[in-house]
Coordinates of C-alpha atoms and ligand atoms in Angstrom, one line a residue:
M231 CA 125.7 113.3 110.7
T232 CA 128.3 111.5 112.7
D233 CA 125.9 109.0 114.2
T234 CA 125.0 107.3 111.0
L235 CA 127.7 104.8 111.7
A236 CA 126.0 103.6 114.8
P237 CA 127.7 100.7 116.4
A238 CA 126.2 97.2 116.6
V239 CA 123.6 97.2 119.2
S240 CA 123.8 94.9 122.2
S241 CA 120.8 93.8 124.1
D242 CA 119.9 91.0 126.3
A243 CA 118.4 89.0 123.4
A244 CA 120.3 86.3 121.6
S245 CA 122.0 87.7 118.5
A246 CA 120.9 84.9 116.1
D247 CA 118.1 82.4 115.8
A248 CA 118.5 78.6 115.8
Q249 CA 119.3 78.7 112.1
G250 CA 121.9 81.4 112.5
F251 CA 119.8 84.3 111.1
P252 CA 120.5 87.5 113.0
L253 CA 118.0 88.8 115.5
E254 CA 119.4 92.3 116.1
R255 CA 119.6 95.6 114.3
R256 CA 123.1 96.5 113.2
V257 CA 124.1 99.5 111.1
V258 CA 127.5 99.1 109.5
T259 CA 127.5 101.7 106.8
A260 CA 125.9 105.0 106.1
I261 CA 122.2 104.6 105.2
P262 CA 121.8 104.0 102.3
G263 CA 125.2 102.2 102.0
P264 CA 127.4 102.3 98.9
K265 CA 126.0 99.2 97.3
S266 CA 122.4 100.5 97.7
V267 CA 123.5 103.8 96.3
A268 CA 124.9 102.1 93.2
L269 CA 121.8 100.0 92.7
H270 CA 119.7 103.1 93.1
E271 CA 121.6 104.8 90.3
R272 CA 120.8 101.8 88.0
R273 CA 117.2 101.9 89.1
L274 CA 116.7 105.5 88.3
K275 CA 117.6 104.9 84.7
V276 CA 115.1 102.1 84.1
V277 CA 112.3 102.4 86.7
P278 CA 109.8 105.3 86.4
V279 CA 109.6 107.9 89.1
G280 CA 105.9 107.1 89.6
V281 CA 107.1 104.0 91.4
T282 CA 108.5 105.8 94.5
A283 CA 111.5 104.7 96.6
T284 CA 110.6 105.8 100.1
L285 CA 113.9 104.5 101.4
P286 CA 116.4 103.5 98.7
V287 CA 118.0 100.7 100.8
Y288 CA 118.1 97.5 98.8
I289 CA 117.2 94.5 100.8
E290 CA 118.9 91.2 100.1
R291 CA 117.4 88.8 102.6
A292 CA 115.0 88.8 105.5
H293 CA 113.7 86.5 108.1
G294 CA 111.3 87.0 110.9
A295 CA 111.3 90.7 111.7
I296 CA 114.9 91.4 110.5
A297 CA 115.7 92.6 107.0
I298 CA 119.3 92.7 105.8
D299 CA 120.4 95.1 103.0
V300 CA 123.0 94.6 100.3
D301 CA 125.6 96.5 102.5
G302 CA 125.0 94.1 105.4
N303 CA 122.9 96.5 107.5
Q304 CA 120.4 94.7 109.7
F305 CA 117.0 96.4 110.2
I306 CA 114.2 95.7 112.6
D307 CA 111.3 95.8 110.2
L308 CA 108.2 97.4 111.7
G309 CA 106.4 97.5 108.4
A310 CA 106.5 93.9 107.1
G311 CA 106.2 95.2 103.5
I312 CA 103.0 97.0 104.5
G313 CA 101.6 94.2 106.4
V314 CA 102.3 91.4 103.9
T315 CA 104.9 89.2 105.7
T316 CA 102.5 89.1 108.7
I317 CA 103.7 85.8 110.0
G318 CA 107.4 86.8 109.4
H319 CA 109.7 87.2 106.5
T320 CA 110.6 83.9 104.9
D321 CA 108.6 81.9 107.3
A322 CA 110.0 78.4 107.1
A323 CA 106.7 76.7 106.5
V324 CA 105.7 79.1 103.8
V325 CA 109.1 78.7 102.1
A326 CA 108.8 74.9 102.3
A327 CA 105.3 74.9 100.9
A328 CA 106.1 77.3 98.0
T329 CA 109.3 75.4 97.2
E330 CA 107.6 72.1 97.1
Q331 CA 104.9 73.5 94.9
L332 CA 107.4 75.1 92.5
G333 CA 108.8 71.6 91.8
K334 CA 105.3 70.1 91.1
L335 CA 103.1 72.6 89.3
T336 CA 103.4 76.3 88.8
H337 CA 100.4 77.0 86.5
T338 CA 97.5 75.5 84.8
L339 CA 94.9 78.4 84.9
F340 CA 92.4 77.4 87.5
T341 CA 89.4 78.1 85.2
I342 CA 90.8 75.7 82.6
T343 CA 92.1 72.8 84.7
P344 CA 91.9 73.3 88.4
Y345 CA 94.1 72.2 91.4
E346 CA 93.5 71.6 95.1
S347 CA 95.3 74.5 96.8
Y348 CA 92.9 77.1 95.3
V349 CA 90.0 75.1 96.8
R350 CA 91.8 74.8 100.1
V351 CA 92.3 78.5 100.4
A352 CA 88.6 79.1 99.6
E353 CA 87.7 76.6 102.3
Y354 CA 90.0 78.4 104.8
L355 CA 88.5 81.8 103.9
A356 CA 84.9 80.4 104.3
E357 CA 85.9 79.1 107.7
H358 CA 87.7 82.1 109.0
T359 CA 85.8 85.1 107.7
P360 CA 82.9 86.2 110.0
G361 CA 79.5 84.6 109.6
D362 CA 78.0 81.2 109.7
F363 CA 76.6 80.8 106.3
A364 CA 77.6 79.3 102.9
K365 CA 80.5 81.4 101.4
K366 CA 82.4 81.3 98.1
T367 CA 85.7 82.8 97.1
V368 CA 87.3 84.0 93.9
L369 CA 91.1 84.4 94.1
V370 CA 92.9 87.1 92.2
N371 CA 96.4 88.7 92.2
S372 CA 96.2 91.9 94.2
G373 CA 94.2 93.9 96.6
A374 CA 93.0 96.4 94.0
E375 CA 91.9 93.5 91.9
A376 CA 89.9 92.1 94.8
V377 CA 88.2 95.5 95.3
E378 CA 87.3 95.6 91.6
N379 CA 85.8 92.1 91.7
G380 CA 83.9 92.8 94.9
V381 CA 82.3 95.8 93.3
K382 CA 81.6 94.0 90.1
I383 CA 79.9 91.1 91.9
A384 CA 77.9 93.5 94.1
R385 CA 76.6 95.4 91.1
K386 CA 75.6 92.2 89.3
Y387 CA 73.9 90.9 92.4
T388 CA 71.9 94.1 93.2
G389 CA 71.4 95.4 89.7
R390 CA 72.5 98.8 91.0
N391 CA 75.5 100.9 90.1
G392 CA 76.5 103.1 93.0
V393 CA 79.6 102.4 95.1
G394 CA 79.8 104.0 98.6
V395 CA 83.2 104.6 100.2
L396 CA 84.4 106.6 103.1
D397 CA 86.6 109.7 103.7
H398 CA 90.3 108.7 104.3
A399 CA 89.7 105.4 102.4
Y400 CA 92.4 103.7 100.3
H401 CA 91.4 100.9 97.9
G402 CA 94.1 100.7 95.2
R403 CA 95.6 102.1 92.0
T404 CA 93.5 100.6 89.2
N405 CA 91.0 102.7 87.3
L406 CA 88.0 101.9 89.5
T407 CA 89.9 101.9 92.8
M408 CA 91.7 105.2 92.3
A409 CA 88.2 106.7 92.1
M410 CA 87.4 105.1 95.4
N411 CA 90.4 106.6 97.3
F412 CA 90.1 109.7 99.4
K413 CA 93.4 111.2 98.2
A414 CA 93.6 112.3 94.6
A415 CA 97.3 113.0 94.9
P416 CA 99.3 111.0 94.2
Y417 CA 96.9 108.1 93.3
A418 CA 94.6 109.8 90.7
T419 CA 96.1 113.1 89.8
G420 CA 96.2 113.3 86.0
F421 CA 95.0 109.8 85.5
G422 CA 91.4 110.5 84.7
P423 CA 88.7 110.1 83.6
L424 CA 87.8 108.5 86.8
A425 CA 85.2 105.8 87.1
G426 CA 81.8 107.2 87.9
D427 CA 79.1 106.3 90.4
V428 CA 81.5 106.4 93.4
Y429 CA 80.1 108.3 96.4
R430 CA 82.4 109.2 99.3
A431 CA 80.8 109.8 102.6
P432 CA 82.2 111.2 105.9
N433 CA 83.7 108.5 108.1
S434 CA 84.2 108.1 111.9
Y435 CA 87.5 109.6 113.0
P436 CA 87.2 109.9 116.8
Y437 CA 90.4 111.9 117.3
H438 CA 89.2 114.6 114.9
D439 CA 85.4 114.5 114.9
G440 CA 84.7 113.6 118.5
L441 CA 81.5 112.0 117.4
S442 CA 79.9 108.9 119.0
G443 CA 79.6 105.9 116.7
A444 CA 75.9 106.5 116.4
D445 CA 76.3 110.1 115.5
A446 CA 79.0 109.5 113.0
A447 CA 77.0 106.7 111.4
A448 CA 73.9 108.9 111.2
R449 CA 76.1 111.5 109.3
T450 CA 77.5 108.9 106.9
I451 CA 74.0 107.4 106.2
A452 CA 72.4 110.9 105.8
Y453 CA 75.1 111.8 103.3
L454 CA 74.7 108.6 101.3
E455 CA 70.9 108.9 101.3
K456 CA 71.1 112.5 100.0
T457 CA 73.9 112.1 97.4
V458 CA 73.0 108.7 95.9
G459 CA 70.1 107.1 97.7
A460 CA 70.1 103.5 98.9
A461 CA 68.0 102.3 96.0
D462 CA 70.9 103.1 93.6
L463 CA 73.7 101.8 95.9
A464 CA 75.1 98.4 95.1
C465 CA 77.6 98.3 97.9
L466 CA 79.3 100.2 100.7
V467 CA 83.1 99.4 100.9
V468 CA 84.7 100.0 104.3
E469 CA 88.1 99.3 105.8
P470 CA 87.2 98.2 109.4
I471 CA 90.4 99.9 110.5
Q472 CA 91.5 102.3 107.8
G473 CA 95.0 101.6 106.5
E474 CA 96.7 104.3 104.4
G475 CA 94.3 106.8 105.9
G476 CA 96.2 106.4 109.2
F477 CA 94.9 103.4 111.1
V478 CA 91.7 105.2 111.9
V479 CA 89.7 103.1 114.4
P480 CA 86.0 104.1 114.1
A481 CA 84.0 104.9 117.3
D482 CA 82.1 102.1 118.9
G483 CA 78.9 101.3 117.2
Y484 CA 79.8 103.1 113.9
L485 CA 80.4 100.1 111.7
P486 CA 77.5 97.9 113.0
A487 CA 75.1 100.9 112.4
L488 CA 76.4 101.1 108.8
Q489 CA 76.0 97.4 108.3
A490 CA 72.5 97.5 109.7
W491 CA 71.6 100.2 107.3
C492 CA 73.1 98.3 104.4
T493 CA 71.2 95.2 105.3
A494 CA 67.9 97.0 105.7
N495 CA 68.4 98.6 102.2
G496 CA 69.7 95.7 100.2
V497 CA 73.2 97.3 99.9
V498 CA 76.1 94.8 99.9
F499 CA 78.3 95.5 102.9
I500 CA 81.9 94.9 101.8
A501 CA 84.8 94.9 104.4
D502 CA 88.1 95.7 102.7
E503 CA 90.3 93.7 105.1
I504 CA 93.3 93.8 102.8
Q505 CA 95.4 95.5 105.4
S506 CA 93.6 94.8 108.6
G507 CA 92.9 91.1 108.0
M508 CA 94.8 87.8 108.2
A509 CA 95.7 87.8 112.0
R510 CA 97.0 91.4 111.9
T511 CA 94.8 92.6 114.8
G512 CA 94.6 89.4 116.9
K513 CA 91.5 88.1 115.1
Y514 CA 91.5 86.7 111.6
F515 CA 89.7 89.7 110.5
A516 CA 89.3 93.1 112.2
S517 CA 85.6 93.0 111.5
E518 CA 85.3 90.6 114.4
H519 CA 86.4 93.3 116.9
F520 CA 83.3 95.3 115.9
G521 CA 80.8 92.5 115.7
L522 CA 80.5 92.8 112.0
V523 CA 79.4 90.1 109.7
P524 CA 80.1 91.5 106.2
D525 CA 78.4 90.2 103.1
M526 CA 81.8 90.2 101.5
V527 CA 85.4 90.2 102.8
L528 CA 88.4 91.3 100.7
S529 CA 91.8 89.9 101.7
A530 CA 95.2 90.3 100.2
K531 CA 98.5 91.5 101.7
G532 CA 99.2 89.0 104.5
I533 CA 97.3 86.1 102.9
A534 CA 100.2 84.3 101.3
G535 CA 103.2 85.2 103.3
G536 CA 104.7 87.5 100.7
L537 CA 103.5 85.8 97.5
P538 CA 100.9 87.7 95.4
L539 CA 97.4 86.5 96.1
A540 CA 94.1 88.1 97.0
G541 CA 90.6 86.9 97.7
V542 CA 87.0 88.0 97.5
T543 CA 84.9 86.0 99.9
G544 CA 81.2 86.5 100.2
R545 CA 77.8 85.0 100.7
A546 CA 77.3 82.2 98.3
E547 CA 74.2 83.7 96.7
I548 CA 76.0 87.0 96.1
M549 CA 79.1 85.4 94.7
D550 CA 77.1 83.1 92.4
S551 CA 75.3 86.0 90.8
A552 CA 78.3 86.5 88.4
Q553 CA 77.9 84.4 85.3
P554 CA 80.3 81.6 84.3
G555 CA 83.4 83.2 82.7
G556 CA 82.6 86.6 84.4
L557 CA 85.3 86.2 87.0
G558 CA 88.9 85.1 87.0
G559 CA 92.1 85.9 85.2
T560 CA 95.2 84.2 84.0
F561 CA 97.2 84.2 87.2
G562 CA 94.5 84.4 89.8
G563 CA 95.0 81.9 92.6
N564 CA 98.4 80.8 91.2
P565 CA 99.4 77.3 92.6
V566 CA 102.6 78.5 94.3
A567 CA 100.9 81.5 95.9
A568 CA 97.9 79.3 96.9
A569 CA 100.3 76.7 98.4
A570 CA 102.0 79.5 100.4
S571 CA 98.6 80.7 101.6
V572 CA 97.6 77.3 102.8
A573 CA 100.8 77.3 104.8
V574 CA 100.0 80.7 106.3
F575 CA 96.6 79.5 107.5
E576 CA 98.2 76.3 108.9
Q577 CA 100.8 78.4 110.8
I578 CA 98.2 80.8 112.2
D579 CA 95.9 78.0 113.3
G580 CA 98.6 75.5 114.4
N581 CA 100.8 77.9 116.3
N582 CA 98.0 80.2 117.7
L583 CA 99.5 83.2 116.0
L584 CA 96.4 85.2 116.7
A585 CA 97.7 85.6 120.3
E586 CA 101.0 87.1 119.0
A587 CA 99.2 90.3 117.9
G588 CA 98.0 90.7 121.5
R589 CA 101.6 90.2 122.8
I590 CA 102.8 92.8 120.4
E591 CA 100.1 95.3 121.4
A592 CA 100.9 94.7 125.1
V593 CA 104.5 95.8 124.5
L594 CA 104.2 98.4 121.8
K595 CA 101.1 100.3 122.8
P596 CA 102.2 101.2 126.4
G597 CA 105.6 102.0 124.9
L598 CA 104.0 104.5 122.5
E599 CA 101.7 105.9 125.2
A600 CA 104.8 106.5 127.3
L601 CA 106.3 108.4 124.4
Q602 CA 103.1 110.4 124.0
K603 CA 103.5 111.6 127.6
K604 CA 107.0 112.7 126.9
Y605 CA 106.5 114.3 123.5
P606 CA 103.5 116.5 122.9
V607 CA 103.9 116.2 119.2
I608 CA 102.3 112.7 119.6
G609 CA 98.6 113.6 119.5
D610 CA 97.0 110.2 119.4
V611 CA 98.0 106.6 119.9
R612 CA 95.6 104.1 118.4
G613 CA 95.0 100.7 116.8
I614 CA 94.5 97.1 117.7
G615 CA 97.0 94.2 118.0
A616 CA 99.9 94.5 115.6
M617 CA 98.2 97.4 113.7
L618 CA 99.1 100.5 115.8
A619 CA 99.7 104.1 114.9
I620 CA 100.6 107.5 116.3
E621 CA 99.4 110.7 114.9
L622 CA 101.7 113.7 115.0
V623 CA 100.4 117.2 115.4
A624 CA 101.6 120.6 116.3
A625 CA 101.7 120.6 120.1
G626 CA 98.4 121.6 121.7
S627 CA 96.5 121.4 118.4
H628 CA 95.2 118.8 116.0
E629 CA 97.1 120.3 113.1
P630 CA 99.0 117.7 111.2
D631 CA 102.8 117.7 111.6
A632 CA 104.0 115.7 108.6
A633 CA 107.6 117.1 108.9
A634 CA 108.0 115.4 112.3
V635 CA 106.8 112.0 110.8
T636 CA 109.4 112.3 108.0
A637 CA 112.2 113.2 110.5
V638 CA 111.3 110.4 112.9
A639 CA 111.2 107.8 110.0
A640 CA 114.5 109.1 108.6
Y641 CA 116.2 108.9 112.0
A642 CA 114.8 105.4 112.6
A643 CA 116.1 104.2 109.2
Q644 CA 119.6 105.7 110.0
H645 CA 119.6 103.7 113.2
G646 CA 118.3 100.4 111.8
V647 CA 114.6 100.6 112.2
L648 CA 112.2 100.5 109.3
L649 CA 109.1 102.5 110.0
L650 CA 106.2 103.3 107.7
T651 CA 104.2 106.5 107.4
A652 CA 100.5 106.9 106.7
G653 CA 97.7 109.3 107.0
T654 CA 95.8 111.5 104.6
Y655 CA 98.1 114.4 105.7
G656 CA 101.2 112.2 106.0
N657 CA 101.3 112.8 109.7
V658 CA 100.9 109.2 111.0
L659 CA 103.5 106.6 111.8
R660 CA 102.1 103.2 111.5
F661 CA 103.4 100.0 113.1
L662 CA 102.7 96.8 111.2
P663 CA 105.4 94.5 112.5
S664 CA 105.3 90.8 111.7
L665 CA 103.9 88.6 114.3
A666 CA 107.3 87.0 114.6
I667 CA 108.9 90.1 116.1
T668 CA 110.3 89.5 119.5
N669 CA 109.6 91.7 122.6
A670 CA 113.4 92.5 122.7
Q671 CA 113.2 93.7 119.1
L672 CA 110.1 95.8 119.9
E673 CA 111.8 97.3 123.0
D674 CA 114.9 98.0 121.1
A675 CA 113.0 99.7 118.3
L676 CA 111.0 101.8 120.8
G677 CA 114.3 103.0 122.2
V678 CA 115.3 104.2 118.8
I679 CA 112.0 105.9 118.3
D680 CA 112.4 107.6 121.6
E681 CA 115.8 108.9 120.5
A682 CA 114.2 110.0 117.2
F683 CA 111.6 112.1 119.0
A684 CA 114.3 113.5 121.3
S685 CA 116.3 114.6 118.2
L686 CA 113.4 116.6 116.7
Ligands
LIG82 C1 97.0 97.8 100.0 C2 95.5 97.9 100.0 C3 94.7 97.8 98.8 C4 95.3 97.6 97.5 O1 96.0 96.4 97.4 P1 97.1 96.1 96.3 O2 97.5 94.7 96.5 O3 98.2 97.1 96.5 O4 96.5 96.3 95.0 C5 93.4 97.9 98.9 N1 92.8 98.2 100.1 C6 93.5 98.3 101.3 C7 92.8 98.6 102.6 C8 94.9 98.2 101.2 O5 95.6 98.4 102.3

């Protein structure tokens, strides 16, 4: 390929921010460059293949929506580490809060001798998750751990065992959560025995099923009633907008109908907002777009600006059903991660970052819709705020075209744009830029994606 050494890009935007950090993409070596290639050789000797390397480009620093690799290539990052650096890479306030905390206290174990930041994060979650009732939060280390704890608590509260999940769901890679995912490969293949009492029902996927929200909900509910029965169901765990499954936005009325059925039957309704939450869609939690008031909300990914932290927030009476000592863990709610999280909430509230997701949607969605008119391989454009996706299909059909996704993502990487894939059939490109991305960066990236489709 001759064009891997693309020249530095010029655009009307400034080329650096006030602190001198670059704002533009710039490809100066082949992708991956020589230093990345050398690092990758080292990695392959000591890191197992189960930990994939989608793009073996080794990142050295990042700020806002730009990531710079060890070879000096500057990428526009449309993935934000899968929606983790939602308010931007190395956000100044997050870095300052974590740095200050590092010098003060890095660990006590909250269940032995507590500290304030954990309590502050729990207060913020009580305030910002939907619902005007008493709520409590347990902090843990990862999304999957939040799912595990949510299920544990729902089982204790209800005295029931069954866990309902949906087709195309993704909930993690631990023993319980791999049984809750839709896809066996790669998440569960060969890793059994899987946890029992997990029941996976059809979801709402308007592009494919064409069902109204009411009809899709009736199908989901009928399935759960037949295969497990409400009386044995502890909880129903749903992603309000499915993440790994391909940013599937359910039909109007679908989620409220599920929640109403859960409430009527004493089933704990758990919103897995690990990918869709924390300002990603222009609300704190995507549940708000659908009028949902979940009994429990799971957050992780974007909650601490890049530090590992996750939360299970729920109705106080549900959360308090777990006995003293039943919840927690050595690192859960670590002081540095919690301090970073407090800074994330302060930034979202203080700088009205919720509005940034709307700004991004206003640039990116019409841009993607224009591409859809040009390229019939783009079957669907969907999503809300800074959580958008396109589904690629064989022209004139709904048959997945995963090869096109791979080719577009590879072309984008070669030209300085980091693009994530998704979808049960690997045929979705998802856009999860940080809220710090500028319109100029978005437009520049759209231009690269246009070229990528033209090159197919
Ligand atoms: C990423 C993700 C998880 C798992 O989170 P980890 O931190 O990777 O364990 C669970 N649910 C959803 C919706 C996710 O996007």
